[in-house]
PDB file of C-alpha atoms and ligand atoms in Angstrom:
ATOM      1  CA  MET D   1       1.087  23.580   3.082  1.00 92.00           C
ATOM      2  CA  GLN D   2       3.659  23.720   5.879  1.00 95.00           C
ATOM      3  CA  PHE D   3       3.555  22.883   9.559  1.00 97.00           C
ATOM      4  CA  ASP D   4       6.122  24.515  11.819  1.00 97.00           C
ATOM      5  CA  ILE D   5       6.751  21.518  14.045  1.00 96.00           C
ATOM      6  CA  ARG D   6       9.775  23.046  15.783  1.00 95.00           C
ATOM      7  CA  SER D   7       7.771  25.941  17.203  1.00 95.00           C
ATOM      8  CA  TYR D   8       4.829  23.627  17.866  1.00 96.00           C
ATOM      9  CA  PHE D   9       7.071  21.694  20.254  1.00 95.00           C
ATOM     10  CA  LYS D  10       7.718  24.962  22.110  1.00 93.00           C
ATOM     11  CA  ASN D  11       4.294  26.590  21.975  1.00 93.00           C
ATOM     12  CA  GLY D  12       1.766  23.993  20.902  1.00 92.00           C
ATOM     13  CA  LYS D  13      -0.695  23.502  23.747  1.00 92.00           C
ATOM     14  CA  THR D  14      -3.843  22.721  21.807  1.00 96.00           C
ATOM     15  CA  PRO D  15      -4.473  20.471  18.811  1.00 97.00           C
ATOM     16  CA  TYR D  16      -3.670  21.978  15.447  1.00 97.00           C
ATOM     17  CA  THR D  17      -5.778  21.079  12.425  1.00 97.00           C
ATOM     18  CA  ALA D  18      -5.541  22.077   8.788  1.00 97.00           C
ATOM     19  CA  GLN D  19      -7.562  21.199   5.696  1.00 97.00           C
ATOM     20  CA  PHE D  20      -5.907  21.718   2.366  1.00 97.00           C
ATOM     21  CA  SER D  21      -5.889  20.467  -1.182  1.00 97.00           C
ATOM     22  CA  GLU D  22      -2.881  20.048  -3.413  1.00 97.00           C
ATOM     23  CA  ASP D  23      -2.488  19.929  -7.167  1.00 97.00           C
ATOM     24  CA  PHE D  24      -0.367  16.926  -8.140  1.00 97.00           C
ATOM     25  CA  SER D  25      -1.365  16.966 -11.814  1.00 96.00           C
ATOM     26  CA  LYS D  26       2.220  17.638 -12.915  1.00 95.00           C
ATOM     27  CA  GLU D  27       3.834  15.075 -10.626  1.00 93.00           C
ATOM     28  CA  ASP D  28       4.970  11.668 -11.709  1.00 88.00           C
ATOM     29  CA  PHE D  29       3.349   8.684  -9.985  1.00 92.00           C
ATOM     30  CA  ASP D  30       5.162   5.876 -11.825  1.00 87.00           C
ATOM     31  CA  GLY D  31       2.744   5.795 -14.733  1.00 87.00           C
ATOM     32  CA  SER D  32      -0.409   6.898 -12.887  1.00 94.00           C
ATOM     33  CA  ARG D  33      -1.782  10.432 -13.159  1.00 95.00           C
ATOM     34  CA  VAL D  34      -3.455  12.349 -10.358  1.00 97.00           C
ATOM     35  CA  THR D  35      -5.364  15.064 -12.193  1.00 95.00           C
ATOM     36  CA  ASP D  36      -7.996  15.992  -9.594  1.00 97.00           C
ATOM     37  CA  PRO D  37      -6.947  18.018  -6.531  1.00 97.00           C
ATOM     38  CA  VAL D  38      -5.879  15.800  -3.639  1.00 98.00           C
ATOM     39  CA  VAL D  39      -7.899  16.595  -0.531  1.00 98.00           C
ATOM     40  CA  CYS D  40      -5.908  16.391   2.711  1.00 98.00           C
ATOM     41  CA  SER D  41      -6.481  17.039   6.345  1.00 98.00           C
ATOM     42  CA  PHE D  42      -3.803  17.205   8.985  1.00 98.00           C
ATOM     43  CA  GLU D  43      -3.965  17.122  12.736  1.00 98.00           C
ATOM     44  CA  ALA D  44      -1.246  17.522  15.350  1.00 98.00           C
ATOM     45  CA  THR D  45      -1.845  16.896  19.043  1.00 97.00           C
ATOM     46  CA  PRO D  46       0.661  17.594  21.834  1.00 95.00           C
ATOM     47  CA  ASP D  47       1.442  14.568  23.987  1.00 92.00           C
ATOM     48  CA  THR D  48       3.573  14.164  27.110  1.00 88.00           C
ATOM     49  CA  ASP D  49       6.671  13.021  25.260  1.00 91.00           C
ATOM     50  CA  GLY D  50       6.051  14.187  21.706  1.00 95.00           C
ATOM     51  CA  VAL D  51       3.572  15.221  19.073  1.00 97.00           C
ATOM     52  CA  ALA D  52       1.024  12.825  17.589  1.00 97.00           C
ATOM     53  CA  MET D  53       0.143  13.662  14.006  1.00 98.00           C
ATOM     54  CA  GLN D  54      -2.377  12.320  11.561  1.00 98.00           C
ATOM     55  CA  LEU D  55      -2.576  12.911   7.823  1.00 98.00           C
ATOM     56  CA  HIS D  56      -5.706  12.001   5.881  1.00 98.00           C
ATOM     57  CA  VAL D  57      -5.464  11.843   2.082  1.00 98.00           C
ATOM     58  CA  GLN D  58      -8.250  11.472  -0.508  1.00 98.00           C
ATOM     59  CA  ALA D  59      -7.201  11.115  -4.127  1.00 98.00           C
ATOM     60  CA  ALA D  60      -8.059   9.516  -7.459  1.00 97.00           C
ATOM     61  CA  ALA D  61      -5.416   8.179  -9.805  1.00 96.00           C
ATOM     62  CA  ASP D  62      -5.771   7.292 -13.485  1.00 96.00           C
ATOM     63  CA  ALA D  63      -3.663   4.663 -15.183  1.00 95.00           C
ATOM     64  CA  GLU D  64      -3.874   2.018 -17.876  1.00 94.00           C
ATOM     65  CA  CYS D  65      -4.382  -1.686 -17.300  1.00 94.00           C
ATOM     66  CA  ALA D  66      -0.960  -3.306 -17.624  1.00 92.00           C
ATOM     67  CA  ARG D  67      -2.416  -6.107 -19.760  1.00 93.00           C
ATOM     68  CA  CYS D  68      -5.126  -4.595 -21.975  1.00 92.00           C
ATOM     69  CA  LEU D  69      -4.403  -0.837 -21.712  1.00 92.00           C
ATOM     70  CA  ALA D  70      -7.998  -0.044 -20.684  1.00 93.00           C
ATOM     71  CA  PRO D  71      -8.259   3.062 -18.510  1.00 95.00           C
ATOM     72  CA  VAL D  72      -8.288   2.294 -14.794  1.00 95.00           C
ATOM     73  CA  ARG D  73      -9.308   4.786 -12.125  1.00 95.00           C
ATOM     74  CA  GLU D  74      -8.521   3.967  -8.512  1.00 94.00           C
ATOM     75  CA  THR D  75      -9.584   6.049  -5.555  1.00 96.00           C
ATOM     76  CA  TYR D  76      -7.616   6.316  -2.348  1.00 97.00           C
ATOM     77  CA  ASP D  77      -8.809   7.360   1.059  1.00 98.00           C
ATOM     78  CA  PHE D  78      -6.389   6.671   3.872  1.00 98.00           C
ATOM     79  CA  THR D  79      -5.001   7.993   7.118  1.00 98.00           C
ATOM     80  CA  VAL D  80      -1.394   7.792   8.276  1.00 98.00           C
ATOM     81  CA  ASP D  81      -0.327   8.274  11.906  1.00 98.00           C
ATOM     82  CA  TYR D  82       3.023   9.638  13.030  1.00 98.00           C
ATOM     83  CA  PHE D  83       4.582  10.215  16.383  1.00 97.00           C
ATOM     84  CA  VAL D  84       7.477  12.646  16.651  1.00 97.00           C
ATOM     85  CA  ARG D  85       9.686  13.256  19.704  1.00 96.00           C
ATOM     86  CA  GLU D  86      11.564  16.537  19.961  1.00 93.00           C
ATOM     87  CA  ARG D  87      14.939  14.806  19.667  1.00 94.00           C
ATOM     88  CA  ASP D  88      13.812  13.295  16.318  1.00 95.00           C
ATOM     89  CA  LEU D  89      14.125  16.793  14.804  1.00 93.00           C
ATOM     90  CA  GLN D  90      17.900  16.648  15.424  1.00 91.00           C
ATOM     91  CA  ASP D  91      18.168  13.149  13.933  1.00 92.00           C
ATOM     92  CA  PRO D  92      19.862  13.192  10.504  1.00 89.00           C
ATOM     93  CA  ASP D  93      17.764  10.131   9.579  1.00 92.00           C
ATOM     94  CA  PHE D  94      14.436  11.819  10.458  1.00 94.00           C
ATOM     95  CA  GLU D  95      12.222  10.443   7.716  1.00 93.00           C
ATOM     96  CA  LEU D  96       9.610  13.203   7.391  1.00 96.00           C
ATOM     97  CA  PRO D  97      10.220  16.022   4.891  1.00 96.00           C
ATOM     98  CA  MET D  98      11.344  18.986   7.014  1.00 95.00           C
ATOM     99  CA  ASP D  99      13.354  22.078   6.071  1.00 94.00           C
ATOM    100  CA  GLU D 100      16.212  23.613   8.082  1.00 91.00           C
ATOM    101  CA  LYS D 101      13.773  25.964   9.866  1.00 93.00           C
ATOM    102  CA  GLY D 102      11.881  22.993  11.311  1.00 93.00           C
ATOM    103  CA  CYS D 103       8.840  23.216   9.034  1.00 96.00           C
ATOM    104  CA  LEU D 104       7.241  20.016   7.812  1.00 97.00           C
ATOM    105  CA  ASP D 105       6.323  20.041   4.127  1.00 97.00           C
ATOM    106  CA  LEU D 106       2.817  18.546   4.232  1.00 97.00           C
ATOM    107  CA  ARG D 107       2.456  18.606   0.440  1.00 97.00           C
ATOM    108  CA  GLU D 108       5.599  16.509   0.092  1.00 97.00           C
ATOM    109  CA  LEU D 109       4.430  14.215   2.885  1.00 97.00           C
ATOM    110  CA  ALA D 110       1.077  13.661   1.134  1.00 97.00           C
ATOM    111  CA  TYR D 111       2.914  12.989  -2.138  1.00 97.00           C
ATOM    112  CA  GLN D 112       5.216  10.433  -0.499  1.00 96.00           C
ATOM    113  CA  GLU D 113       2.335   8.608   1.156  1.00 97.00           C
ATOM    114  CA  LEU D 114       0.277   8.582  -2.028  1.00 96.00           C
ATOM    115  CA  ILE D 115       3.045   7.302  -4.307  1.00 95.00           C
ATOM    116  CA  PHE D 116       3.637   4.554  -1.735  1.00 94.00           C
ATOM    117  CA  LYS D 117      -0.054   3.550  -1.939  1.00 95.00           C
ATOM    118  CA  ILE D 118      -0.477   3.581  -5.739  1.00 94.00           C
ATOM    119  CA  PRO D 119       0.526   0.180  -7.154  1.00 90.00           C
ATOM    120  CA  LYS D 120       3.183   0.146  -9.860  1.00 87.00           C
ATOM    121  CA  VAL D 121       1.136  -2.338 -11.905  1.00 90.00           C
ATOM    122  CA  LEU D 122      -2.619  -1.886 -12.192  1.00 90.00           C
ATOM    123  CA  LEU D 123      -5.102  -4.238 -13.817  1.00 92.00           C
ATOM    124  CA  CYS D 124      -8.664  -3.427 -14.941  1.00 92.00           C
ATOM    125  CA  SER D 125      -9.713  -6.654 -13.213  1.00 91.00           C
ATOM    126  CA  PRO D 126      -7.655  -9.357 -11.453  1.00 91.00           C
ATOM    127  CA  ASP D 127      -8.381 -11.851 -14.234  1.00 91.00           C
ATOM    128  CA  CYS D 128      -7.916  -9.469 -17.169  1.00 92.00           C
ATOM    129  CA  GLN D 129      -7.046 -11.599 -20.203  1.00 89.00           C
ATOM    130  CA  GLY D 130      -5.152  -8.841 -21.943  1.00 92.00           C
ATOM    131  CA  LEU D 131      -4.948  -8.292 -25.671  1.00 91.00           C
ATOM    132  CA  CYS D 132      -5.331 -10.977 -28.327  1.00 89.00           C
ATOM    133  CA  PRO D 133      -1.943 -11.534 -29.996  1.00 87.00           C
ATOM    134  CA  ILE D 134      -3.700 -12.164 -33.310  1.00 87.00           C
ATOM    135  CA  CYS D 135      -6.204  -9.316 -33.723  1.00 87.00           C
ATOM    136  CA  GLY D 136      -4.920  -6.942 -31.048  1.00 86.00           C
ATOM    137  CA  LYS D 137      -8.375  -6.489 -29.508  1.00 86.00           C
ATOM    138  CA  ARG D 138      -9.160  -6.923 -25.868  1.00 85.00           C
ATOM    139  CA  LYS D 139     -10.037 -10.567 -25.285  1.00 83.00           C
ATOM    140  CA  ALA D 140     -12.772  -9.460 -22.880  1.00 77.00           C
ATOM    141  CA  ALA D 141     -14.403  -7.579 -25.758  1.00 77.00           C
ATOM    142  CA  GLY D 142     -15.290 -10.926 -27.334  1.00 78.00           C
ATOM    143  CA  CYS D 143     -12.465 -11.758 -29.685  1.00 81.00           C
ATOM    144  CA  THR D 144     -13.084 -15.147 -31.296  1.00 81.00           C
ATOM    145  CA  CYS D 145      -9.630 -15.754 -32.725  1.00 84.00           C
ATOM    146  CA  ARG D 146      -8.220 -19.255 -32.275  1.00 76.00           C
ATOM    147  CA  PRO D 147      -4.494 -19.844 -32.159  1.00 66.00           C
ATOM    148  CA  ALA D 148      -3.127 -21.279 -35.407  1.00 62.00           C
ATOM    149  CA  ASP D 149      -2.462 -25.038 -35.357  1.00 51.00           C
ATOM    150  CA  ASP D 150       1.272 -24.592 -35.130  1.00 48.00           C
ATOM    151  CA  ALA D 151       1.021 -22.231 -32.188  1.00 51.00           C
ATOM    152  CA  ALA D 152       1.555 -23.781 -28.766  1.00 53.00           C
ATOM    153  CA  PRO D 153      -1.791 -24.301 -27.029  1.00 53.00           C
ATOM    154  CA  ALA D 154      -2.123 -21.971 -24.076  1.00 58.00           C
ATOM    155  CA  ASP D 155      -3.401 -24.723 -21.799  1.00 62.00           C
ATOM    156  CA  ALA D 156      -0.779 -27.223 -20.659  1.00 61.00           C
ATOM    157  CA  ARG D 157      -3.380 -30.002 -20.440  1.00 63.00           C
ATOM    158  CA  LEU D 158      -4.234 -29.510 -24.125  1.00 62.00           C
ATOM    159  CA  SER D 159      -0.542 -29.699 -24.902  1.00 64.00           C
ATOM    160  CA  ILE D 160      -0.269 -33.132 -23.246  1.00 64.00           C
ATOM    161  CA  LEU D 161      -3.379 -34.326 -25.059  1.00 62.00           C
ATOM    162  CA  LYS D 162      -1.898 -33.218 -28.359  1.00 65.00           C
ATOM    163  CA  GLN D 163       1.291 -35.171 -27.647  1.00 68.00           C
ATOM    164  CA  LEU D 164      -0.716 -38.316 -26.817  1.00 67.00           C
ATOM    165  CA  LEU D 165      -2.691 -38.059 -30.035  1.00 66.00           C
ATOM    166  CA  SER D 166       0.308 -37.665 -32.315  1.00 63.00           C
TER     167      SER D 166
HETATM  168 ZN1   ZN H   1      -7.215  -5.148 -18.531  1.00 61.73          ZN
HETATM  169 ZN1   ZN H   2      -8.352 -11.896 -31.556  1.00 61.73          ZN
END
């Protein structure tokens, strides 16, 4: 999906809206996968000194818990606002993805916003205990292993107690 922002600056008198969905199933999201189509809507509105734009993105991303490897699905539903002045199009540091003809690449924009939102490290729950180092099962699944006597106790208070007793 493209938006010709250069000609919109010249001819855009009324708000422009577009609904589209993009397939990001082959894109890399730093370990997460976005297999379902990403539903987007875009709106541009002419203003006295520029163009106000709004991009709305709805997506679901699948990943694995960084501690226990359980599947984690996160959904995202967010809106990003932009304001572009005509002189920004000439700016070599203009941060929105635009080609030499002055068309914004809305697919690329949605991708950039989404990858920014998806955390690099996901957990199935904030207090996930991870995998047992002895049996390899998820601790949350009810592993009853106890560390061997020579292993350092996980709790520092137990460690002090052990020192006092010996
Ligand atoms: Zn976990
Ligand atoms: Zn265990």
